[in-house]
Short mmCIF file of C-alpha atoms and ligand atoms in Angstrom, two decimals:
data_model
loop_
_atom_site.label_atom_id
_atom_site.label_comp_id
_atom_site.label_asym_id
_atom_site.label_seq_id
_atom_site.Cartn_x
_atom_site.Cartn_y
_atom_site.Cartn_z
CA MET A 1 0.00 0.00 0.00
CA CYS A 2 1.28 3.44 -0.73
CA CYS A 3 -0.05 6.77 0.34
CA LEU A 4 -1.08 9.30 -2.26
CA PRO A 5 -0.11 12.88 -1.54
CA VAL A 6 -3.04 15.10 -0.56
CA ILE A 7 -3.72 17.53 -3.39
CA MET A 8 -6.04 20.50 -3.13
CA VAL A 9 -8.60 19.86 -5.85
CA PHE A 10 -10.10 23.00 -7.33
CA SER A 11 -13.19 22.65 -9.38
CA GLN A 12 -12.64 22.90 -13.12
CA SER A 13 -16.18 21.97 -14.02
CA ALA A 14 -19.11 24.36 -14.36
CA PRO A 15 -21.08 25.16 -11.22
CA LYS A 16 -24.12 22.99 -10.59
CA PRO A 17 -27.29 24.78 -11.77
CA TYR A 18 -29.35 26.36 -9.00
CA GLY A 19 -33.15 26.20 -8.80
CA PRO A 20 -35.52 26.19 -11.81
CA LEU A 21 -33.88 26.89 -15.17
CA PRO A 22 -35.11 28.71 -18.28
CA SER A 23 -36.06 26.74 -21.40
CA LYS A 24 -34.58 27.58 -24.80
CA GLY A 25 -37.67 29.67 -25.59
CA GLN A 26 -37.40 31.54 -22.29
CA LEU A 27 -33.71 32.32 -22.95
CA GLN A 28 -34.61 33.78 -26.34
CA TRP A 29 -37.48 35.74 -24.81
CA GLN A 30 -35.11 37.19 -22.18
CA GLU A 31 -32.73 38.31 -24.92
CA THR A 32 -35.62 40.03 -26.73
CA GLU A 33 -36.02 42.49 -23.82
CA MET A 34 -38.49 44.82 -25.56
CA TYR A 35 -41.36 44.24 -27.95
CA CYS A 36 -44.57 46.01 -28.93
CA ILE A 37 -48.11 44.70 -28.75
CA ILE A 38 -50.20 46.11 -31.58
CA HIS A 39 -53.95 46.67 -31.25
CA PHE A 40 -55.78 47.43 -34.48
CA GLY A 41 -59.28 46.31 -35.44
CA PRO A 42 -62.96 47.34 -35.18
CA ASP A 43 -62.25 49.32 -31.98
CA THR A 44 -59.94 51.57 -34.00
CA TYR A 45 -63.03 52.69 -35.91
CA THR A 46 -65.59 52.80 -33.10
CA ASP A 47 -63.42 54.69 -30.59
CA LYS A 48 -63.86 51.86 -28.07
CA GLU A 49 -61.44 49.78 -26.00
CA TRP A 50 -63.60 46.65 -25.77
CA GLY A 51 -65.94 46.09 -28.72
CA PHE A 52 -69.25 44.43 -27.90
CA GLY A 53 -68.96 41.90 -30.72
CA ASP A 54 -71.71 43.33 -32.95
CA GLU A 55 -69.46 45.58 -35.05
CA ASP A 56 -70.05 45.56 -38.79
CA PRO A 57 -66.93 44.23 -40.57
CA MET A 58 -67.49 46.94 -43.21
CA ILE A 59 -66.10 49.57 -40.82
CA VAL A 60 -62.62 48.01 -40.90
CA ASN A 61 -61.26 49.91 -43.88
CA PRO A 62 -57.62 50.97 -43.50
CA THR A 63 -56.83 52.81 -46.69
CA GLN A 64 -53.08 53.11 -46.10
CA PHE A 65 -52.33 50.09 -43.94
CA SER A 66 -48.59 49.44 -43.81
CA ALA A 67 -47.25 46.67 -41.62
CA LEU A 68 -43.79 47.84 -42.67
CA GLN A 69 -44.40 51.33 -41.32
CA ILE A 70 -45.81 49.98 -38.04
CA VAL A 71 -43.17 47.32 -37.44
CA GLY A 72 -40.51 49.76 -38.68
CA ALA A 73 -41.57 52.30 -36.05
CA ALA A 74 -41.17 49.64 -33.36
CA LYS A 75 -37.76 48.72 -34.69
CA ALA A 76 -36.63 52.36 -34.72
CA GLY A 77 -37.65 52.47 -31.05
CA GLY A 78 -35.17 49.69 -30.25
CA PHE A 79 -37.86 47.01 -29.93
CA LYS A 80 -36.92 43.59 -31.21
CA GLY A 81 -40.33 42.10 -31.86
CA VAL A 82 -44.07 42.67 -32.11
CA VAL A 83 -47.11 40.86 -30.75
CA ILE A 84 -50.05 41.22 -33.10
CA VAL A 85 -53.59 41.24 -31.76
CA ALA A 86 -55.09 38.80 -34.25
CA LYS A 87 -58.44 38.80 -32.42
CA HIS A 88 -59.51 41.05 -29.55
CA HIS A 89 -62.48 40.54 -27.22
CA ASP A 90 -64.89 41.66 -29.99
CA GLY A 91 -64.14 38.38 -31.78
CA PHE A 92 -63.18 39.98 -35.12
CA CYS A 93 -60.37 37.98 -36.75
CA MET A 94 -57.74 39.98 -38.59
CA TRP A 95 -56.86 36.98 -40.75
CA PRO A 96 -59.16 35.05 -43.12
CA THR A 97 -60.05 32.30 -40.67
CA LYS A 98 -62.26 29.34 -41.46
CA THR A 99 -63.68 29.35 -37.91
CA THR A 100 -66.03 32.33 -38.20
CA GLU A 101 -67.48 34.69 -40.77
CA HIS A 102 -66.60 37.57 -38.50
CA ASN A 103 -63.22 38.23 -40.09
CA ILE A 104 -61.21 40.51 -42.36
CA SER A 105 -62.47 38.83 -45.56
CA LYS A 106 -65.87 40.41 -44.87
CA SER A 107 -64.36 43.90 -44.75
CA PRO A 108 -63.65 46.23 -47.68
CA TYR A 109 -59.91 45.89 -47.02
CA LYS A 110 -58.31 44.68 -50.26
CA ASN A 111 -61.80 43.79 -51.45
CA GLY A 112 -62.08 41.00 -48.95
CA LYS A 113 -58.73 39.47 -49.97
CA GLY A 114 -56.69 41.04 -47.16
CA ASP A 115 -54.77 39.27 -44.42
CA ILE A 116 -53.49 41.73 -41.86
CA VAL A 117 -51.75 39.06 -39.74
CA GLY A 118 -49.99 37.77 -42.86
CA GLU A 119 -48.79 41.26 -43.72
CA TYR A 120 -47.29 41.64 -40.25
CA ARG A 121 -45.56 38.27 -40.61
CA ASP A 122 -43.98 39.38 -43.90
CA ALA A 123 -42.96 42.77 -42.52
CA CYS A 124 -41.29 41.11 -39.52
CA LYS A 125 -39.38 38.82 -41.84
CA GLN A 126 -38.25 41.73 -43.97
CA LEU A 127 -37.18 43.87 -41.01
CA GLY A 128 -35.62 41.10 -38.92
CA MET A 129 -38.17 41.46 -36.13
CA LYS A 130 -39.62 38.67 -33.99
CA LEU A 131 -43.32 37.89 -34.23
CA GLY A 132 -45.77 36.96 -31.50
CA LEU A 133 -49.55 36.57 -31.57
CA TYR A 134 -52.41 37.46 -29.28
CA CYS A 135 -55.78 35.77 -29.78
CA SER A 136 -58.32 36.72 -27.12
CA PRO A 137 -59.90 33.74 -25.34
CA TRP A 138 -62.93 35.87 -24.56
CA ASP A 139 -65.03 36.28 -27.72
CA ARG A 140 -68.04 38.59 -27.47
CA ASN A 141 -69.17 37.74 -30.99
CA SER A 142 -69.33 33.95 -30.92
CA PRO A 143 -72.77 32.41 -30.27
CA LEU A 144 -70.91 29.45 -28.76
CA TYR A 145 -68.97 31.41 -26.15
CA GLY A 146 -69.53 29.88 -22.73
CA LYS A 147 -70.23 26.38 -24.14
CA PRO A 148 -67.50 23.70 -24.40
CA GLU A 149 -67.83 23.84 -28.22
CA TYR A 150 -66.43 27.36 -28.30
CA VAL A 151 -63.16 26.10 -26.85
CA THR A 152 -62.91 22.94 -28.95
CA ASP A 153 -64.35 24.13 -32.27
CA VAL A 154 -63.56 27.82 -32.38
CA TYR A 155 -60.83 29.04 -30.05
CA ARG A 156 -58.46 26.09 -30.34
CA LYS A 157 -59.03 25.89 -34.11
CA GLN A 158 -58.13 29.58 -34.36
CA LEU A 159 -54.92 28.96 -32.45
CA GLU A 160 -54.13 26.04 -34.75
CA GLU A 161 -54.60 28.21 -37.84
CA LEU A 162 -52.50 31.01 -36.41
CA TYR A 163 -49.68 28.85 -35.09
CA SER A 164 -49.54 26.83 -38.34
CA ASN A 165 -49.58 29.69 -40.82
CA TYR A 166 -47.88 32.63 -39.20
CA GLY A 167 -44.73 31.39 -37.48
CA PRO A 168 -42.09 31.30 -36.34
CA LEU A 169 -43.44 32.85 -33.15
CA PHE A 170 -41.41 33.91 -30.14
CA ILE A 171 -44.42 34.37 -27.86
CA VAL A 172 -48.11 33.54 -27.75
CA TRP A 173 -50.13 35.87 -25.58
CA HIS A 174 -53.19 34.81 -23.58
CA ASP A 175 -55.26 37.60 -22.21
CA GLY A 176 -56.65 37.36 -18.72
CA ALA A 177 -59.84 39.37 -19.38
CA ASN A 178 -62.78 37.02 -19.57
CA GLY A 179 -66.51 36.56 -19.71
CA GLY A 180 -69.22 39.14 -19.21
CA ASP A 181 -71.75 40.80 -21.45
CA GLY A 182 -71.56 40.60 -25.21
CA TYR A 183 -73.37 40.18 -28.50
CA TYR A 184 -72.88 36.39 -28.62
CA GLY A 185 -74.60 35.87 -31.96
CA GLY A 186 -77.39 38.31 -31.15
CA THR A 187 -78.42 36.98 -27.75
CA LYS A 188 -76.89 40.02 -26.04
CA GLU A 189 -76.50 38.51 -22.63
CA VAL A 190 -74.03 38.02 -19.83
CA ARG A 191 -71.97 34.84 -20.08
CA LYS A 192 -69.73 33.96 -17.21
CA ILE A 193 -67.05 31.31 -17.30
CA ASP A 194 -64.50 30.01 -14.81
CA ARG A 195 -61.29 31.20 -16.40
CA SER A 196 -59.18 28.70 -14.51
CA THR A 197 -61.02 25.70 -16.00
CA TYR A 198 -63.14 26.76 -19.01
CA TYR A 199 -60.32 27.06 -21.56
CA GLY A 200 -58.72 23.73 -20.61
CA TRP A 201 -55.37 25.43 -20.47
CA ASP A 202 -53.22 22.32 -20.52
CA LYS A 203 -54.71 21.23 -23.81
CA THR A 204 -54.88 24.75 -25.19
CA TRP A 205 -51.24 25.47 -24.34
CA GLY A 206 -50.38 22.09 -25.84
CA ILE A 207 -51.20 23.53 -29.28
CA ALA A 208 -48.43 26.09 -28.92
CA ARG A 209 -46.03 23.47 -27.59
CA ARG A 210 -46.74 21.27 -30.62
CA LEU A 211 -46.81 23.89 -33.37
CA GLN A 212 -44.45 26.55 -32.00
CA PRO A 213 -42.13 24.73 -29.60
CA ASN A 214 -39.80 27.74 -29.15
CA ALA A 215 -42.57 30.21 -28.37
CA CYS A 216 -43.06 31.32 -24.79
CA ILE A 217 -46.60 31.14 -23.50
CA PHE A 218 -47.64 34.31 -21.71
CA GLY A 219 -50.60 34.42 -19.35
CA ASP A 220 -51.61 35.83 -15.99
CA VAL A 221 -50.08 32.73 -14.52
CA GLY A 222 -47.48 31.80 -17.09
CA PRO A 223 -46.69 29.05 -17.76
CA ASP A 224 -43.53 30.54 -19.36
CA VAL A 225 -43.89 34.27 -18.77
CA ARG A 226 -46.06 35.73 -16.02
CA TRP A 227 -48.05 38.95 -16.03
CA VAL A 228 -46.38 41.48 -13.77
CA GLY A 229 -49.68 42.43 -12.12
CA ASN A 230 -50.14 45.97 -13.49
CA GLU A 231 -50.55 47.60 -16.89
CA GLU A 232 -48.19 50.45 -16.06
CA GLY A 233 -45.03 48.90 -17.43
CA HIS A 234 -43.00 48.24 -14.32
CA ALA A 235 -41.79 45.28 -12.31
CA GLY A 236 -40.97 45.35 -8.60
CA GLU A 237 -37.65 46.83 -7.50
CA THR A 238 -36.96 43.22 -6.56
CA SER A 239 -38.32 40.92 -9.26
CA TRP A 240 -37.35 37.27 -9.22
CA ALA A 241 -37.49 35.25 -12.43
CA THR A 242 -38.88 32.36 -10.41
CA TYR A 243 -42.49 32.08 -9.35
CA THR A 244 -45.01 29.70 -7.84
CA PRO A 245 -48.59 30.29 -8.95
CA HIS A 246 -50.87 29.48 -6.04
CA ALA A 247 -54.17 27.67 -6.09
CA PRO A 248 -57.27 29.85 -5.64
CA ASP A 249 -58.29 30.41 -2.03
CA SER A 250 -55.82 27.85 -0.79
CA GLY A 251 -53.28 30.11 0.81
CA LYS A 252 -49.95 29.07 -0.48
CA THR A 253 -50.54 25.74 -2.16
CA PRO A 254 -49.09 25.61 -5.66
CA GLY A 255 -51.87 25.57 -8.23
CA ASN A 256 -53.10 27.32 -11.34
CA GLY A 257 -52.46 30.76 -9.95
CA TYR A 258 -55.88 32.35 -10.32
CA THR A 259 -55.79 33.78 -6.88
CA LYS A 260 -56.44 37.13 -5.31
CA ASP A 261 -53.04 37.49 -3.66
CA PHE A 262 -51.29 37.99 -6.96
CA GLU A 263 -47.56 38.23 -6.44
CA GLY A 264 -46.32 38.59 -10.00
CA THR A 265 -44.74 42.00 -9.41
CA ALA A 266 -41.93 40.65 -7.23
CA GLY A 267 -42.08 36.93 -8.04
CA HIS A 268 -40.80 34.43 -5.48
CA ARG A 269 -37.17 33.89 -4.55
CA ASP A 270 -37.76 30.19 -4.11
CA GLY A 271 -40.43 29.92 -6.80
CA GLN A 272 -41.11 26.50 -8.20
CA TYR A 273 -40.90 27.53 -11.87
CA TRP A 274 -38.76 29.73 -14.08
CA MET A 275 -41.47 32.26 -14.98
CA PRO A 276 -40.13 35.81 -15.39
CA ALA A 277 -42.40 38.85 -15.67
CA GLU A 278 -43.61 40.77 -18.69
CA CYS A 279 -44.50 44.43 -18.15
CA ASP A 280 -47.20 45.59 -20.54
CA VAL A 281 -48.25 49.20 -20.93
CA PRO A 282 -49.91 51.16 -23.74
CA PHE A 283 -47.91 53.94 -25.42
CA ARG A 284 -50.94 56.23 -25.39
CA PRO A 285 -53.56 56.11 -22.63
CA GLY A 286 -55.59 53.43 -24.46
CA TRP A 287 -54.60 50.15 -26.10
CA PHE A 288 -56.49 51.16 -29.27
CA TYR A 289 -56.19 54.38 -31.25
CA HIS A 290 -58.42 57.28 -30.24
CA LYS A 291 -58.17 60.61 -32.01
CA SER A 292 -58.69 62.39 -28.68
CA GLN A 293 -55.39 60.84 -27.52
CA ASP A 294 -53.26 62.31 -30.32
CA GLY A 295 -50.20 63.92 -28.77
CA LYS A 296 -50.58 61.89 -25.58
CA ALA A 297 -48.07 59.12 -26.34
CA LYS A 298 -45.39 58.79 -23.69
CA SER A 299 -42.28 60.90 -24.16
CA ALA A 300 -38.88 59.31 -24.82
CA ASP A 301 -37.98 60.16 -21.22
CA SER A 302 -40.93 58.34 -19.73
CA LEU A 303 -40.25 55.33 -21.95
CA LEU A 304 -36.69 55.40 -20.66
CA ASN A 305 -37.95 55.42 -17.07
CA LEU A 306 -40.11 52.41 -17.83
CA TYR A 307 -37.19 50.69 -19.51
CA TYR A 308 -35.17 50.87 -16.28
CA LYS A 309 -38.15 49.64 -14.27
CA SER A 310 -38.90 46.67 -16.52
CA VAL A 311 -35.94 45.51 -18.61
CA GLY A 312 -33.65 46.85 -15.90
CA ARG A 313 -35.37 44.58 -13.38
CA GLY A 314 -35.02 41.40 -15.40
CA ALA A 315 -38.47 41.62 -17.01
CA CYS A 316 -39.39 42.35 -20.63
CA LEU A 317 -41.15 45.54 -21.70
CA ASP A 318 -44.22 45.10 -23.91
CA LEU A 319 -45.32 48.50 -25.19
CA GLY A 320 -48.75 48.83 -26.80
CA LEU A 321 -48.76 50.60 -30.18
CA GLU A 322 -51.97 51.99 -31.63
CA PRO A 323 -52.16 52.28 -35.44
CA ASP A 324 -54.80 54.80 -36.52
CA GLN A 325 -57.72 54.42 -38.94
CA ARG A 326 -55.40 54.71 -41.93
CA GLY A 327 -53.51 51.70 -40.59
CA ARG A 328 -50.35 53.57 -39.65
CA ILE A 329 -48.62 54.85 -36.55
CA ASN A 330 -49.12 58.55 -36.18
CA ASP A 331 -46.04 60.74 -36.95
CA ASP A 332 -45.72 62.19 -33.45
CA ASP A 333 -45.68 58.67 -31.98
CA VAL A 334 -43.10 57.54 -34.53
CA SER A 335 -40.75 60.36 -33.65
CA LYS A 336 -41.07 59.67 -29.90
CA LEU A 337 -40.27 56.00 -30.48
CA LYS A 338 -37.24 56.91 -32.57
CA ALA A 339 -36.00 59.36 -29.93
CA PHE A 340 -36.26 56.62 -27.28
CA GLY A 341 -34.45 54.12 -29.51
CA ASP A 342 -31.67 56.65 -30.13
CA ILE A 343 -31.13 57.12 -26.39
CA LEU A 344 -30.83 53.37 -25.87
CA ARG A 345 -28.55 52.83 -28.84
CA THR A 346 -26.16 55.60 -27.90
CA THR A 347 -26.18 54.81 -24.18
CA PHE A 348 -25.52 51.10 -24.42
CA SER A 349 -23.25 51.02 -27.46
CA HIS A 350 -20.13 51.59 -25.35
CA ASN A 351 -19.29 49.83 -22.11
CA LEU A 352 -17.02 52.25 -20.24
CA ALA A 353 -15.61 49.33 -18.26
CA SER A 354 -14.32 47.65 -21.41
CA GLY A 355 -10.65 48.64 -20.98
CA ALA A 356 -10.58 48.02 -17.22
CA THR A 357 -8.20 45.74 -15.37
CA LEU A 358 -10.23 43.27 -13.33
CA LYS A 359 -9.23 41.67 -10.04
CA ALA A 360 -11.54 39.06 -8.56
CA SER A 361 -11.23 37.81 -4.97
CA ASN A 362 -11.84 34.27 -6.23
CA VAL A 363 -11.94 32.48 -9.58
CA ARG A 364 -13.33 28.99 -9.86
CA GLY A 365 -10.51 26.44 -9.83
CA GLY A 366 -8.09 29.29 -10.46
CA ASN A 367 -9.06 28.78 -14.08
CA LEU A 368 -8.93 32.30 -15.48
CA ALA A 369 -9.49 31.25 -19.09
CA LYS A 370 -12.68 29.41 -18.29
CA PHE A 371 -14.15 31.23 -15.31
CA GLY A 372 -12.17 34.47 -15.05
CA PRO A 373 -13.72 37.94 -14.77
CA ALA A 374 -12.66 38.90 -18.30
CA HIS A 375 -15.85 37.13 -19.39
CA LEU A 376 -17.80 39.99 -17.82
CA LEU A 377 -16.67 42.27 -20.61
CA ASP A 378 -17.00 40.05 -23.67
CA ASN A 379 -20.62 40.97 -24.33
CA ASN A 380 -21.76 37.37 -24.14
CA ARG A 381 -24.66 36.58 -21.83
CA TYR A 382 -23.53 33.02 -21.27
CA SER A 383 -19.76 33.21 -20.72
CA TYR A 384 -19.19 34.04 -17.07
CA TRP A 385 -17.06 34.68 -14.04
CA ALA A 386 -17.60 31.88 -11.53
CA THR A 387 -16.29 31.21 -8.05
CA ASP A 388 -15.46 28.01 -6.20
CA ASP A 389 -18.46 26.21 -4.74
CA GLN A 390 -17.85 27.46 -1.21
CA VAL A 391 -17.34 31.12 -2.24
CA HIS A 392 -20.73 32.85 -2.34
CA THR A 393 -19.84 36.48 -1.65
CA PRO A 394 -16.81 37.39 -3.75
CA GLU A 395 -15.60 40.85 -4.72
CA LEU A 396 -14.33 42.31 -7.93
CA VAL A 397 -12.29 45.47 -8.39
CA LEU A 398 -12.29 47.24 -11.73
CA ASP A 399 -9.45 49.65 -12.35
CA LEU A 400 -10.65 51.99 -15.08
CA HIS A 401 -7.17 53.62 -15.32
CA LYS A 402 -8.66 57.09 -15.59
CA LYS A 403 -11.51 59.06 -14.08
CA THR A 404 -14.66 57.94 -15.85
CA TRP A 405 -18.16 59.38 -15.58
CA PHE A 406 -21.11 57.00 -15.63
CA ASN A 407 -24.66 56.89 -14.32
CA VAL A 408 -25.83 53.38 -15.29
CA ILE A 409 -24.48 50.02 -14.10
CA ARG A 410 -25.46 46.78 -15.77
CA LEU A 411 -25.16 43.28 -14.31
CA ARG A 412 -26.25 39.97 -15.79
CA GLU A 413 -26.07 36.43 -14.56
CA ASN A 414 -25.62 33.44 -16.82
CA ILE A 415 -29.21 32.35 -16.28
CA LYS A 416 -28.58 29.00 -17.93
CA LEU A 417 -27.31 28.16 -14.43
CA GLY A 418 -30.34 29.70 -12.71
CA GLN A 419 -30.82 32.89 -10.71
CA ARG A 420 -28.04 32.61 -8.15
CA ILE A 421 -27.45 36.07 -6.73
CA ASP A 422 -29.67 37.64 -4.05
CA ALA A 423 -27.95 40.95 -3.53
CA ILE A 424 -24.97 43.07 -4.55
CA ALA A 425 -23.37 46.39 -3.63
CA ILE A 426 -21.31 48.80 -5.72
CA ASP A 427 -18.53 51.00 -4.32
CA VAL A 428 -16.44 53.67 -5.97
CA TRP A 429 -12.97 54.85 -5.02
CA GLN A 430 -13.22 58.39 -3.72
CA ASP A 431 -10.83 60.48 -1.61
CA GLY A 432 -8.61 57.47 -0.93
CA LYS A 433 -11.38 55.12 0.26
CA TRP A 434 -14.28 53.03 -0.95
CA LYS A 435 -17.71 54.60 -0.88
CA GLU A 436 -20.87 52.59 -1.40
CA ILE A 437 -23.05 54.15 -4.09
CA ALA A 438 -25.67 51.51 -4.84
CA THR A 439 -27.16 48.19 -3.82
CA ALA A 440 -29.49 45.89 -5.72
CA THR A 441 -31.35 42.63 -5.38
CA SER A 442 -32.49 39.93 -7.86
CA ILE A 443 -29.87 40.21 -10.61
CA GLY A 444 -30.95 37.48 -13.07
CA GLY A 445 -30.88 37.99 -16.83
CA ASN A 446 -30.51 41.75 -16.63
CA ARG A 447 -30.22 44.31 -13.85
CA LEU A 448 -29.73 48.01 -14.50
CA ILE A 449 -28.92 50.44 -11.75
CA ARG A 450 -29.54 54.04 -12.71
CA LEU A 451 -27.84 56.44 -10.34
CA ASP A 452 -29.69 59.59 -9.32
CA LYS A 453 -26.59 61.54 -10.18
CA GLY A 454 -23.72 60.34 -12.33
CA ILE A 455 -20.37 59.70 -10.71
CA SER A 456 -16.76 60.11 -11.75
CA THR A 457 -14.18 57.64 -10.47
CA SER A 458 -11.18 55.61 -11.57
CA LYS A 459 -11.99 52.44 -9.61
CA VAL A 460 -15.21 50.53 -9.04
CA ARG A 461 -15.83 47.61 -6.71
CA LEU A 462 -18.59 45.05 -7.00
CA ARG A 463 -19.46 43.09 -3.87
CA ILE A 464 -21.79 40.10 -4.02
CA THR A 465 -23.39 40.47 -0.60
CA LYS A 466 -25.77 37.50 -0.63
CA ALA A 467 -26.03 34.31 -2.65
CA PRO A 468 -27.01 30.78 -1.62
CA VAL A 469 -24.41 29.22 -3.94
CA CYS A 470 -21.31 30.18 -5.90
CA ILE A 471 -21.90 32.84 -8.52
CA ALA A 472 -22.00 32.77 -12.34
CA LEU A 473 -22.00 36.41 -13.42
CA SER A 474 -21.83 37.05 -17.15
CA ASP A 475 -21.85 40.78 -17.59
CA PHE A 476 -20.66 43.99 -15.94
CA GLY A 477 -21.16 47.31 -17.66
CA LEU A 478 -20.83 51.02 -16.92
CA TYR A 479 -22.65 53.46 -19.16
CA LYS A 480 -23.18 57.12 -19.64
CA GLU A 481 -26.81 57.80 -20.41
CA ASN A 482 -27.09 59.73 -23.57
CA LYS A 483 -30.19 61.78 -24.01
CA LEU A 484 -30.47 63.22 -27.48
CA ALA A 485 -32.86 65.86 -28.65
CA PRO A 486 -35.79 64.22 -30.48
CA PRO A 487 -34.88 63.98 -34.18
CA VAL A 488 -36.93 65.58 -36.90
CA PHE A 489 -39.37 62.98 -38.18
CA GLN A 490 -38.60 61.49 -41.59
CA THR A 491 -40.60 58.90 -43.44
CA SER A 492 -38.26 56.29 -44.81
CA LEU A 493 -40.66 53.39 -45.07
CA LYS A 494 -43.55 53.23 -47.42
C1 FUL B 1 -56.01 43.43 -21.41
C2 FUL B 1 -57.15 43.63 -22.40
O1 FUL B 1 -58.40 43.61 -21.76
C3 FUL B 1 -56.87 44.95 -23.05
O2 FUL B 1 -57.88 45.36 -23.90
C4 FUL B 1 -55.54 44.80 -23.81
O3 FUL B 1 -55.71 43.89 -24.87
C5 FUL B 1 -54.44 44.35 -22.88
C6 FUL B 1 -53.13 44.09 -23.58
O4 FUL B 1 -54.82 43.20 -22.15
O5 FUL B 1 -56.21 42.44 -20.52
#
């Protein structure tokens, strides 16, 4: 028998994933960060937000409809995708569906040969934008609404048509609004349903899983992306990507999530599922176009505020755009979107930390090439600085070599390994000592810290102050927010 020398073994393998993990579709959704939901249909012509279902298809007559102009305006705003409302609560289908006569083929648009959803699909392809679809479960036109046949013969068939003919989709959007009064084939009555059981969600969601396997399913309660709990466009200051929907009236038992104590704004640190939040908010006061709201679209500055409170808190921002009766986004709205996009592009195009020398208190297995802090600056969400298993609260010093002014800090975890970090603090070197300037919780796929006032310093320190496991941080950025004057509007798309 011989004795082997005792060797300190440092881990060279990747950290073990922590908690629930995102699917491929959820990773792609996270990278999308911002998209626009577009409401256009009978309500655009009746000045309503929720059509009753008795609208005459003849009113839908956009004489200058341009999906390219609409999707182009979103793109100029820095948005990477659009979600098209293919059918709103009024039941009018914007594509030539076989499931109901109440659709675009009965309108004067293109003499009944139009397909608005198809035009959006083509525009997205041309402009390199992602496409998602919204098809309202509640249908105030269908005589069958409230009966099981509506779900099996109408709603699910509509989803099948949409998911088969208009992909690839990055998200499918299921509205929470449900039941109530409506036209319902002329009966004009109140039809109530139990929204947690009526739509047979498992089977209904199964259609998306089968036909669009990479699409995330959005709903009040997920299953892939949860509603944030408000329509104001912001997540909680702390917003975990993980979440456990609770059963109705059962306190804290996991269930289908249709419960009064909705906790989507903050999520749950120890949530059972990876189910990050989407923050939806209309650009103007309403989701549909109303002439009386011309000039009332949010300014570039307020969009920027919302960006920090949604995307900056690990959620995605879903901004409602409202094409007018011509079928175009109004010029004032277009120029505000463009001004917002310009601020984002100029602010985030240059990471002021890129030339810094980095010194980490610990690197996993001492393996700088694989797990070193240089990965924080390579602009890759999935390469990362990791620590040894037992090191949960490391520090990192960035020497910027010269005084540098910044007012935004960006942190990202490699979420393929889960959400690992609870809390961090940032210090700057001032007057010969470290001074704490910011703290944050719930880092996840993206965390932006916007300082009240910018700061000038030559050294920055990041402290991970709480984590249940070793860290896997992929990104560290310092930025100078660049607010440009709104540009003069120019039409470049037909
Ligand atoms: C809500 C709907 O009731 C609104 O009309 C709008 O479509 C919004 C995006 O979702 O629940």
